Amino acid sequence: MTIKSKYVALKNYIPLGLPKEIDFEIKSRVLELNDENNIHVKNSWISVDPYMRARMTERKNYKPPFNIGEEMEGYAIGTVEQSASRSFNKGDLVFNNNGMRDNFICNGKDLKKINSSNLPIQSYLGPLGMTGHTAYIGLFKYGKLREKQTVLVSSAGGSVGSTVCQIAKMLGCKVIASTGSDEKVEWLKEELKVDHAFNYKKIDNLVLHLKETCPEGFDLYFDNVGGDFLEAAIFRMKNFGRIVICGRISQMNVTSTPTGLKNMAHVLVKRLTVKGFLIFDHENDNEPFESDMKKWLTEGKIKFKETIYEGIEKAPKAFIDLLNGKNIGKMLVKI
Ligand code: NDP
């Protein structure tokens, strides 16, 4: 029996600047189950994530470039439609890295069964998935988060950032959140109960704003954006503060060579710890993250929002809109 798969492919590499919809194409191919690839999965949710941008250039990175004209990869949740494998049955819900397509066949090696719970299945792409895991590992393992400290979070209205804010609030921390729209500011203040949220696009002097709103300075800065914001945060760190370098989205699409930090003297004089990390090094460190997060979500201690685009054809737009800040919480594509 043959299966038609529709998928998103990159038409050309994008060395600089924001990707455009014409850089992608929707293609299809016919798949056939065989003795080796004997499982057919139909995806229902696809994740689009900032790290994919790095795979759209030919530059060496921690993951290889996408192959032009071929299926792009990414995290997804699907259902087993047919299986000749003893390990998977029709109807199983599975997490996989074969996103950006509606159907695929495989041998099951890289599928992970999802145990049904009271939480929506797509939360395995958000708070219970890679972005929640990133917030958790970044805060506890690298940020050494402690109770009642003062924490600054950038891209706080996104998937990682909103989870970081809420975990820090649970520990009684004072949380200062930066984001790029008034709607996200409202959500952070009213629902997530951060201590101060602001729209960085409306701030003329970031260092001054951080000083006025949090004169004591920051124990921890969870950096999702890099660039000028990182430099401003360094100016406002307390002695022995920690900076977790999680992302550099403000630099991902620049069209000129980024300039370096001009205030490294503050790192020295304040004896700061600056630590980068990649969640891909922690793919097997699922506990205690999963049990803590399931508990927090069930108890309503962690809330999450999703921005959902419908149809595989919308995946390129969803990705571009993610880079442009059109998402609140996790950006997802529903098939
Ligand atoms: P988000 O849900 O936060 O979405 C991306 C957001 O980035 C946009 O919504 C936009 O929000 C913001 N943004 C875009 N351009 C700029 C800019 N020039 N300056 C400031 N903010 C900008 O994505 P994720 O939660 O998935 O990821 C957040 C960060 O974490 C990213 O940098 C990502 O690369 C990183 N990451 C790192 C991982 C790791 O292993 N280290 C793993 C997963 C994610 P706004 O409205 O605020 O501008």
PDB file of C-alpha atoms in Angstrom, residues 104-321:
ATOM      1  CA  PHE A 104       6.176   9.270   7.144  1.00  0.00           C
ATOM      2  CA  ILE A 105       7.315   5.675   7.373  1.00  0.00           C
ATOM      3  CA  CYS A 106      10.057   4.453   9.714  1.00  0.00           C
ATOM      4  CA  ASN A 107      11.439   1.493  11.623  1.00  0.00           C
ATOM      5  CA  GLY A 108      10.430   2.867  15.046  1.00  0.00           C
ATOM      6  CA  LYS A 109      14.003   3.397  16.286  1.00  0.00           C
ATOM      7  CA  ASP A 110      13.515   7.125  16.863  1.00  0.00           C
ATOM      8  CA  LEU A 111       9.879   7.137  17.920  1.00  0.00           C
ATOM      9  CA  LYS A 112       8.972   7.812  21.521  1.00  0.00           C
ATOM     10  CA  LYS A 113       5.569   6.704  22.785  1.00  0.00           C
ATOM     11  CA  ILE A 114       3.574   9.299  24.648  1.00  0.00           C
ATOM     12  CA  ASN A 115       1.546   8.071  27.573  1.00  0.00           C
ATOM     13  CA  SER A 116      -1.873   9.612  27.378  1.00  0.00           C
ATOM     14  CA  SER A 117      -2.506  11.972  30.252  1.00  0.00           C
ATOM     15  CA  ASN A 118      -4.887  14.728  31.180  1.00  0.00           C
ATOM     16  CA  LEU A 119      -2.732  17.212  29.269  1.00  0.00           C
ATOM     17  CA  PRO A 120      -3.174  18.093  25.570  1.00  0.00           C
ATOM     18  CA  ILE A 121      -0.834  16.014  23.408  1.00  0.00           C
ATOM     19  CA  GLN A 122       0.756  19.083  21.851  1.00  0.00           C
ATOM     20  CA  SER A 123       2.102  20.102  25.265  1.00  0.00           C
ATOM     21  CA  TYR A 124       4.843  17.528  24.479  1.00  0.00           C
ATOM     22  CA  LEU A 125       6.107  20.089  21.962  1.00  0.00           C
ATOM     23  CA  GLY A 126       5.861  22.953  24.476  1.00  0.00           C
ATOM     24  CA  PRO A 127       6.126  22.916  28.250  1.00  0.00           C
ATOM     25  CA  LEU A 128       6.510  19.120  28.431  1.00  0.00           C
ATOM     26  CA  GLY A 129       8.776  19.080  25.402  1.00  0.00           C
ATOM     27  CA  MET A 130      12.005  20.663  24.252  1.00  0.00           C
ATOM     28  CA  THR A 131      11.182  24.258  25.199  1.00  0.00           C
ATOM     29  CA  GLY A 132      10.006  23.380  28.723  1.00  0.00           C
ATOM     30  CA  HIS A 133      13.054  21.180  29.155  1.00  0.00           C
ATOM     31  CA  THR A 134      15.284  24.056  28.021  1.00  0.00           C
ATOM     32  CA  ALA A 135      13.758  26.380  30.621  1.00  0.00           C
ATOM     33  CA  TYR A 136      14.167  23.772  33.370  1.00  0.00           C
ATOM     34  CA  ILE A 137      17.735  22.702  32.589  1.00  0.00           C
ATOM     35  CA  GLY A 138      18.806  26.278  31.868  1.00  0.00           C
ATOM     36  CA  LEU A 139      17.456  27.569  35.163  1.00  0.00           C
ATOM     37  CA  PHE A 140      18.433  24.762  37.518  1.00  0.00           C
ATOM     38  CA  LYS A 141      21.539  23.130  36.049  1.00  0.00           C
ATOM     39  CA  TYR A 142      23.215  26.153  34.497  1.00  0.00           C
ATOM     40  CA  GLY A 143      21.536  29.117  36.221  1.00  0.00           C
ATOM     41  CA  LYS A 144      21.704  27.544  39.709  1.00  0.00           C
ATOM     42  CA  LEU A 145      18.353  29.210  40.415  1.00  0.00           C
ATOM     43  CA  ARG A 146      17.791  29.878  44.083  1.00  0.00           C
ATOM     44  CA  GLU A 147      14.752  31.066  46.012  1.00  0.00           C
ATOM     45  CA  LYS A 148      13.900  34.741  46.268  1.00  0.00           C
ATOM     46  CA  GLN A 149      16.520  35.969  43.826  1.00  0.00           C
ATOM     47  CA  THR A 150      16.051  38.619  41.150  1.00  0.00           C
ATOM     48  CA  VAL A 151      15.765  37.200  37.641  1.00  0.00           C
ATOM     49  CA  LEU A 152      15.734  38.953  34.266  1.00  0.00           C
ATOM     50  CA  VAL A 153      14.226  37.084  31.285  1.00  0.00           C
ATOM     51  CA  SER A 154      14.285  38.152  27.611  1.00  0.00           C
ATOM     52  CA  SER A 155      11.839  36.866  24.979  1.00  0.00           C
ATOM     53  CA  ALA A 156       9.660  36.248  28.021  1.00  0.00           C
ATOM     54  CA  GLY A 157       6.408  36.000  26.044  1.00  0.00           C
ATOM     55  CA  GLY A 158       7.694  33.021  24.042  1.00  0.00           C
ATOM     56  CA  SER A 159       7.721  29.324  24.839  1.00  0.00           C
ATOM     57  CA  VAL A 160      11.032  29.036  26.731  1.00  0.00           C
ATOM     58  CA  GLY A 161      10.795  32.497  28.303  1.00  0.00           C
ATOM     59  CA  SER A 162       7.259  32.166  29.660  1.00  0.00           C
ATOM     60  CA  THR A 163       8.179  28.861  31.308  1.00  0.00           C
ATOM     61  CA  VAL A 164      11.335  30.402  32.809  1.00  0.00           C
ATOM     62  CA  CYS A 165       9.280  33.270  34.290  1.00  0.00           C
ATOM     63  CA  GLN A 166       6.801  30.904  35.917  1.00  0.00           C
ATOM     64  CA  ILE A 167       9.370  28.510  37.394  1.00  0.00           C
ATOM     65  CA  ALA A 168      11.244  31.474  38.866  1.00  0.00           C
ATOM     66  CA  LYS A 169       7.997  32.887  40.324  1.00  0.00           C
ATOM     67  CA  MET A 170       7.265  29.483  41.918  1.00  0.00           C
ATOM     68  CA  LEU A 171      10.584  29.819  43.760  1.00  0.00           C
ATOM     69  CA  GLY A 172       9.566  33.207  45.112  1.00  0.00           C
ATOM     70  CA  CYS A 173      11.903  35.124  42.806  1.00  0.00           C
ATOM     71  CA  LYS A 174      11.358  38.670  41.607  1.00  0.00           C
ATOM     72  CA  VAL A 175      10.955  38.371  37.833  1.00  0.00           C
ATOM     73  CA  ILE A 176      11.571  41.159  35.305  1.00  0.00           C
ATOM     74  CA  ALA A 177      10.343  40.154  31.843  1.00  0.00           C
ATOM     75  CA  SER A 178      11.114  41.678  28.443  1.00  0.00           C
ATOM     76  CA  THR A 179       9.012  41.021  25.358  1.00  0.00           C
ATOM     77  CA  GLY A 180       8.111  42.592  22.002  1.00  0.00           C
ATOM     78  CA  SER A 181       4.386  43.430  22.158  1.00  0.00           C
ATOM     79  CA  ASP A 182       1.921  45.066  24.538  1.00  0.00           C
ATOM     80  CA  GLU A 183      -0.325  41.986  24.335  1.00  0.00           C
ATOM     81  CA  LYS A 184       2.508  39.800  25.610  1.00  0.00           C
ATOM     82  CA  VAL A 185       3.316  42.358  28.327  1.00  0.00           C
ATOM     83  CA  GLU A 186      -0.326  42.132  29.460  1.00  0.00           C
ATOM     84  CA  TRP A 187      -0.247  38.308  29.560  1.00  0.00           C
ATOM     85  CA  LEU A 188       3.010  38.256  31.508  1.00  0.00           C
ATOM     86  CA  LYS A 189       1.687  40.718  34.074  1.00  0.00           C
ATOM     87  CA  GLU A 190      -1.926  39.656  34.431  1.00  0.00           C
ATOM     88  CA  GLU A 191      -1.729  35.874  34.076  1.00  0.00           C
ATOM     89  CA  LEU A 192       1.851  34.881  34.763  1.00  0.00           C
ATOM     90  CA  LYS A 193       2.185  37.441  37.565  1.00  0.00           C
ATOM     91  CA  VAL A 194       5.715  38.601  36.817  1.00  0.00           C
ATOM     92  CA  ASP A 195       6.827  41.592  38.889  1.00  0.00           C
ATOM     93  CA  HIS A 196       7.519  43.843  35.919  1.00  0.00           C
ATOM     94  CA  ALA A 197       7.097  43.304  32.181  1.00  0.00           C
ATOM     95  CA  PHE A 198       7.964  45.737  29.408  1.00  0.00           C
ATOM     96  CA  ASN A 199       7.927  46.035  25.623  1.00  0.00           C
ATOM     97  CA  TYR A 200      11.607  46.385  24.686  1.00  0.00           C
ATOM     98  CA  LYS A 201      10.641  47.927  21.333  1.00  0.00           C
ATOM     99  CA  LYS A 202       9.311  50.994  23.185  1.00  0.00           C
ATOM    100  CA  ILE A 203      12.337  51.523  25.438  1.00  0.00           C
ATOM    101  CA  ASP A 204      14.915  54.134  24.365  1.00  0.00           C
ATOM    102  CA  ASN A 205      17.548  53.458  27.008  1.00  0.00           C
ATOM    103  CA  LEU A 206      17.463  49.836  28.136  1.00  0.00           C
ATOM    104  CA  VAL A 207      20.169  50.149  30.813  1.00  0.00           C
ATOM    105  CA  LEU A 208      18.322  53.071  32.383  1.00  0.00           C
ATOM    106  CA  HIS A 209      15.003  51.241  32.243  1.00  0.00           C
ATOM    107  CA  LEU A 210      16.487  48.187  33.957  1.00  0.00           C
ATOM    108  CA  LYS A 211      18.081  50.435  36.575  1.00  0.00           C
ATOM    109  CA  GLU A 212      14.836  52.297  37.291  1.00  0.00           C
ATOM    110  CA  THR A 213      12.650  49.193  37.477  1.00  0.00           C
ATOM    111  CA  CYS A 214      15.100  47.027  39.392  1.00  0.00           C
ATOM    112  CA  PRO A 215      17.679  49.230  41.151  1.00  0.00           C
ATOM    113  CA  GLU A 216      19.206  46.339  43.076  1.00  0.00           C
ATOM    114  CA  GLY A 217      20.337  44.582  39.871  1.00  0.00           C
ATOM    115  CA  PHE A 218      19.988  40.936  38.809  1.00  0.00           C
ATOM    116  CA  ASP A 219      21.254  37.702  40.323  1.00  0.00           C
ATOM    117  CA  LEU A 220      20.396  35.763  37.187  1.00  0.00           C
ATOM    118  CA  TYR A 221      19.814  36.746  33.569  1.00  0.00           C
ATOM    119  CA  PHE A 222      18.233  34.103  31.303  1.00  0.00           C
ATOM    120  CA  ASP A 223      19.358  35.304  27.875  1.00  0.00           C
ATOM    121  CA  ASN A 224      17.241  34.288  24.886  1.00  0.00           C
ATOM    122  CA  VAL A 225      18.247  37.133  22.585  1.00  0.00           C
ATOM    123  CA  GLY A 226      21.942  38.121  22.836  1.00  0.00           C
ATOM    124  CA  GLY A 227      23.189  41.349  21.206  1.00  0.00           C
ATOM    125  CA  ASP A 228      22.489  44.756  22.756  1.00  0.00           C
ATOM    126  CA  PHE A 229      20.111  43.325  25.332  1.00  0.00           C
ATOM    127  CA  LEU A 230      22.838  41.059  26.697  1.00  0.00           C
ATOM    128  CA  GLU A 231      25.180  44.023  26.908  1.00  0.00           C
ATOM    129  CA  ALA A 232      22.557  46.056  28.823  1.00  0.00           C
ATOM    130  CA  ALA A 233      21.935  43.160  31.221  1.00  0.00           C
ATOM    131  CA  ILE A 234      25.672  42.812  31.947  1.00  0.00           C
ATOM    132  CA  PHE A 235      25.705  46.452  33.055  1.00  0.00           C
ATOM    133  CA  ARG A 236      22.946  45.697  35.571  1.00  0.00           C
ATOM    134  CA  MET A 237      24.137  42.364  37.031  1.00  0.00           C
ATOM    135  CA  LYS A 238      24.975  42.077  40.729  1.00  0.00           C
ATOM    136  CA  ASN A 239      28.401  40.920  41.829  1.00  0.00           C
ATOM    137  CA  PHE A 240      28.730  37.127  41.364  1.00  0.00           C
ATOM    138  CA  GLY A 241      25.614  37.116  39.151  1.00  0.00           C
ATOM    139  CA  ARG A 242      24.982  34.308  36.641  1.00  0.00           C
ATOM    140  CA  ILE A 243      24.071  34.686  32.974  1.00  0.00           C
ATOM    141  CA  VAL A 244      22.642  31.692  31.128  1.00  0.00           C
ATOM    142  CA  ILE A 245      23.158  32.016  27.375  1.00  0.00           C
ATOM    143  CA  CYS A 246      20.223  30.102  25.929  1.00  0.00           C
ATOM    144  CA  GLY A 247      19.642  31.835  22.584  1.00  0.00           C
ATOM    145  CA  ARG A 248      20.704  34.722  20.354  1.00  0.00           C
ATOM    146  CA  ILE A 249      17.604  35.360  18.324  1.00  0.00           C
ATOM    147  CA  SER A 250      18.317  39.092  17.918  1.00  0.00           C
ATOM    148  CA  GLN A 251      21.450  38.129  15.976  1.00  0.00           C
ATOM    149  CA  MET A 252      20.062  35.257  13.904  1.00  0.00           C
ATOM    150  CA  ASN A 253      18.843  37.288  10.947  1.00  0.00           C
ATOM    151  CA  VAL A 254      21.229  40.238  10.929  1.00  0.00           C
ATOM    152  CA  THR A 255      22.556  41.309   7.564  1.00  0.00           C
ATOM    153  CA  SER A 256      25.878  42.724   8.771  1.00  0.00           C
ATOM    154  CA  THR A 257      28.573  41.222  10.980  1.00  0.00           C
ATOM    155  CA  PRO A 258      27.460  41.492  14.623  1.00  0.00           C
ATOM    156  CA  THR A 259      29.672  43.683  16.792  1.00  0.00           C
ATOM    157  CA  GLY A 260      31.054  42.266  20.041  1.00  0.00           C
ATOM    158  CA  LEU A 261      30.173  43.092  23.645  1.00  0.00           C
ATOM    159  CA  LYS A 262      31.840  46.312  24.737  1.00  0.00           C
ATOM    160  CA  ASN A 263      31.507  45.778  28.491  1.00  0.00           C
ATOM    161  CA  MET A 264      33.429  42.598  29.258  1.00  0.00           C
ATOM    162  CA  ALA A 265      35.151  44.560  32.027  1.00  0.00           C
ATOM    163  CA  HIS A 266      31.904  44.202  33.989  1.00  0.00           C
ATOM    164  CA  VAL A 267      32.112  40.408  33.678  1.00  0.00           C
ATOM    165  CA  LEU A 268      35.554  40.575  35.244  1.00  0.00           C
ATOM    166  CA  VAL A 269      34.945  43.193  37.917  1.00  0.00           C
ATOM    167  CA  LYS A 270      31.592  41.732  39.015  1.00  0.00           C
ATOM    168  CA  ARG A 271      32.980  38.168  38.837  1.00  0.00           C
ATOM    169  CA  LEU A 272      30.038  37.045  36.682  1.00  0.00           C
ATOM    170  CA  THR A 273      29.487  33.483  35.510  1.00  0.00           C
ATOM    171  CA  VAL A 274      28.407  33.337  31.860  1.00  0.00           C
ATOM    172  CA  LYS A 275      27.370  29.870  30.721  1.00  0.00           C
ATOM    173  CA  GLY A 276      26.071  28.724  27.351  1.00  0.00           C
ATOM    174  CA  PHE A 277      24.212  25.446  26.949  1.00  0.00           C
ATOM    175  CA  LEU A 278      22.400  23.319  24.371  1.00  0.00           C
ATOM    176  CA  ILE A 279      19.416  21.221  25.338  1.00  0.00           C
ATOM    177  CA  PHE A 280      20.490  18.612  22.771  1.00  0.00           C
ATOM    178  CA  ASP A 281      23.205  17.585  25.281  1.00  0.00           C
ATOM    179  CA  HIS A 282      20.419  16.696  27.730  1.00  0.00           C
ATOM    180  CA  GLU A 283      18.055  14.644  25.592  1.00  0.00           C
ATOM    181  CA  ASN A 284      18.277  11.751  28.035  1.00  0.00           C
ATOM    182  CA  ASP A 285      18.052  13.825  31.250  1.00  0.00           C
ATOM    183  CA  ASN A 286      14.274  13.590  31.320  1.00  0.00           C
ATOM    184  CA  GLU A 287      13.911  13.198  35.060  1.00  0.00           C
ATOM    185  CA  PRO A 288      13.099  15.000  37.271  1.00  0.00           C
ATOM    186  CA  PHE A 289      11.987  17.457  34.549  1.00  0.00           C
ATOM    187  CA  GLU A 290       9.069  15.374  33.260  1.00  0.00           C
ATOM    188  CA  SER A 291       7.544  14.535  36.614  1.00  0.00           C
ATOM    189  CA  ASP A 292       7.979  18.070  37.982  1.00  0.00           C
ATOM    190  CA  MET A 293       6.505  19.648  34.857  1.00  0.00           C
ATOM    191  CA  LYS A 294       3.542  17.230  34.662  1.00  0.00           C
ATOM    192  CA  LYS A 295       2.758  18.020  38.295  1.00  0.00           C
ATOM    193  CA  TRP A 296       3.061  21.798  37.815  1.00  0.00           C
ATOM    194  CA  LEU A 297       0.891  21.730  34.684  1.00  0.00           C
ATOM    195  CA  THR A 298      -1.755  19.537  36.325  1.00  0.00           C
ATOM    196  CA  GLU A 299      -1.840  21.784  39.379  1.00  0.00           C
ATOM    197  CA  GLY A 300      -2.095  24.886  37.162  1.00  0.00           C
ATOM    198  CA  LYS A 301       1.187  26.276  38.500  1.00  0.00           C
ATOM    199  CA  ILE A 302       2.576  26.507  34.976  1.00  0.00           C
ATOM    200  CA  LYS A 303       0.223  27.958  32.366  1.00  0.00           C
ATOM    201  CA  PHE A 304       0.906  27.893  28.676  1.00  0.00           C
ATOM    202  CA  LYS A 305      -0.384  29.574  25.565  1.00  0.00           C
ATOM    203  CA  GLU A 306      -0.076  28.403  21.995  1.00  0.00           C
ATOM    204  CA  THR A 307      -0.194  30.196  18.661  1.00  0.00           C
ATOM    205  CA  ILE A 308      -1.543  27.692  16.161  1.00  0.00           C
ATOM    206  CA  TYR A 309      -1.420  27.808  12.337  1.00  0.00           C
ATOM    207  CA  GLU A 310      -3.498  25.222  10.470  1.00  0.00           C
ATOM    208  CA  GLY A 311      -2.174  23.024   7.642  1.00  0.00           C
ATOM    209  CA  ILE A 312       1.305  21.892   6.546  1.00  0.00           C
ATOM    210  CA  GLU A 313       1.238  24.637   3.869  1.00  0.00           C
ATOM    211  CA  LYS A 314       1.288  27.218   6.658  1.00  0.00           C
ATOM    212  CA  ALA A 315       4.490  25.853   8.255  1.00  0.00           C
ATOM    213  CA  PRO A 316       6.890  28.267   6.424  1.00  0.00           C
ATOM    214  CA  LYS A 317       4.734  31.257   7.446  1.00  0.00           C
ATOM    215  CA  ALA A 318       4.542  29.972  11.021  1.00  0.00           C
ATOM    216  CA  PHE A 319       8.339  29.766  11.131  1.00  0.00           C
ATOM    217  CA  ILE A 320       8.827  33.273   9.676  1.00  0.00           C
ATOM    218  CA  ASP A 321       6.184  34.712  12.011  1.00  0.00           C
TER     219      ASP A 321
END
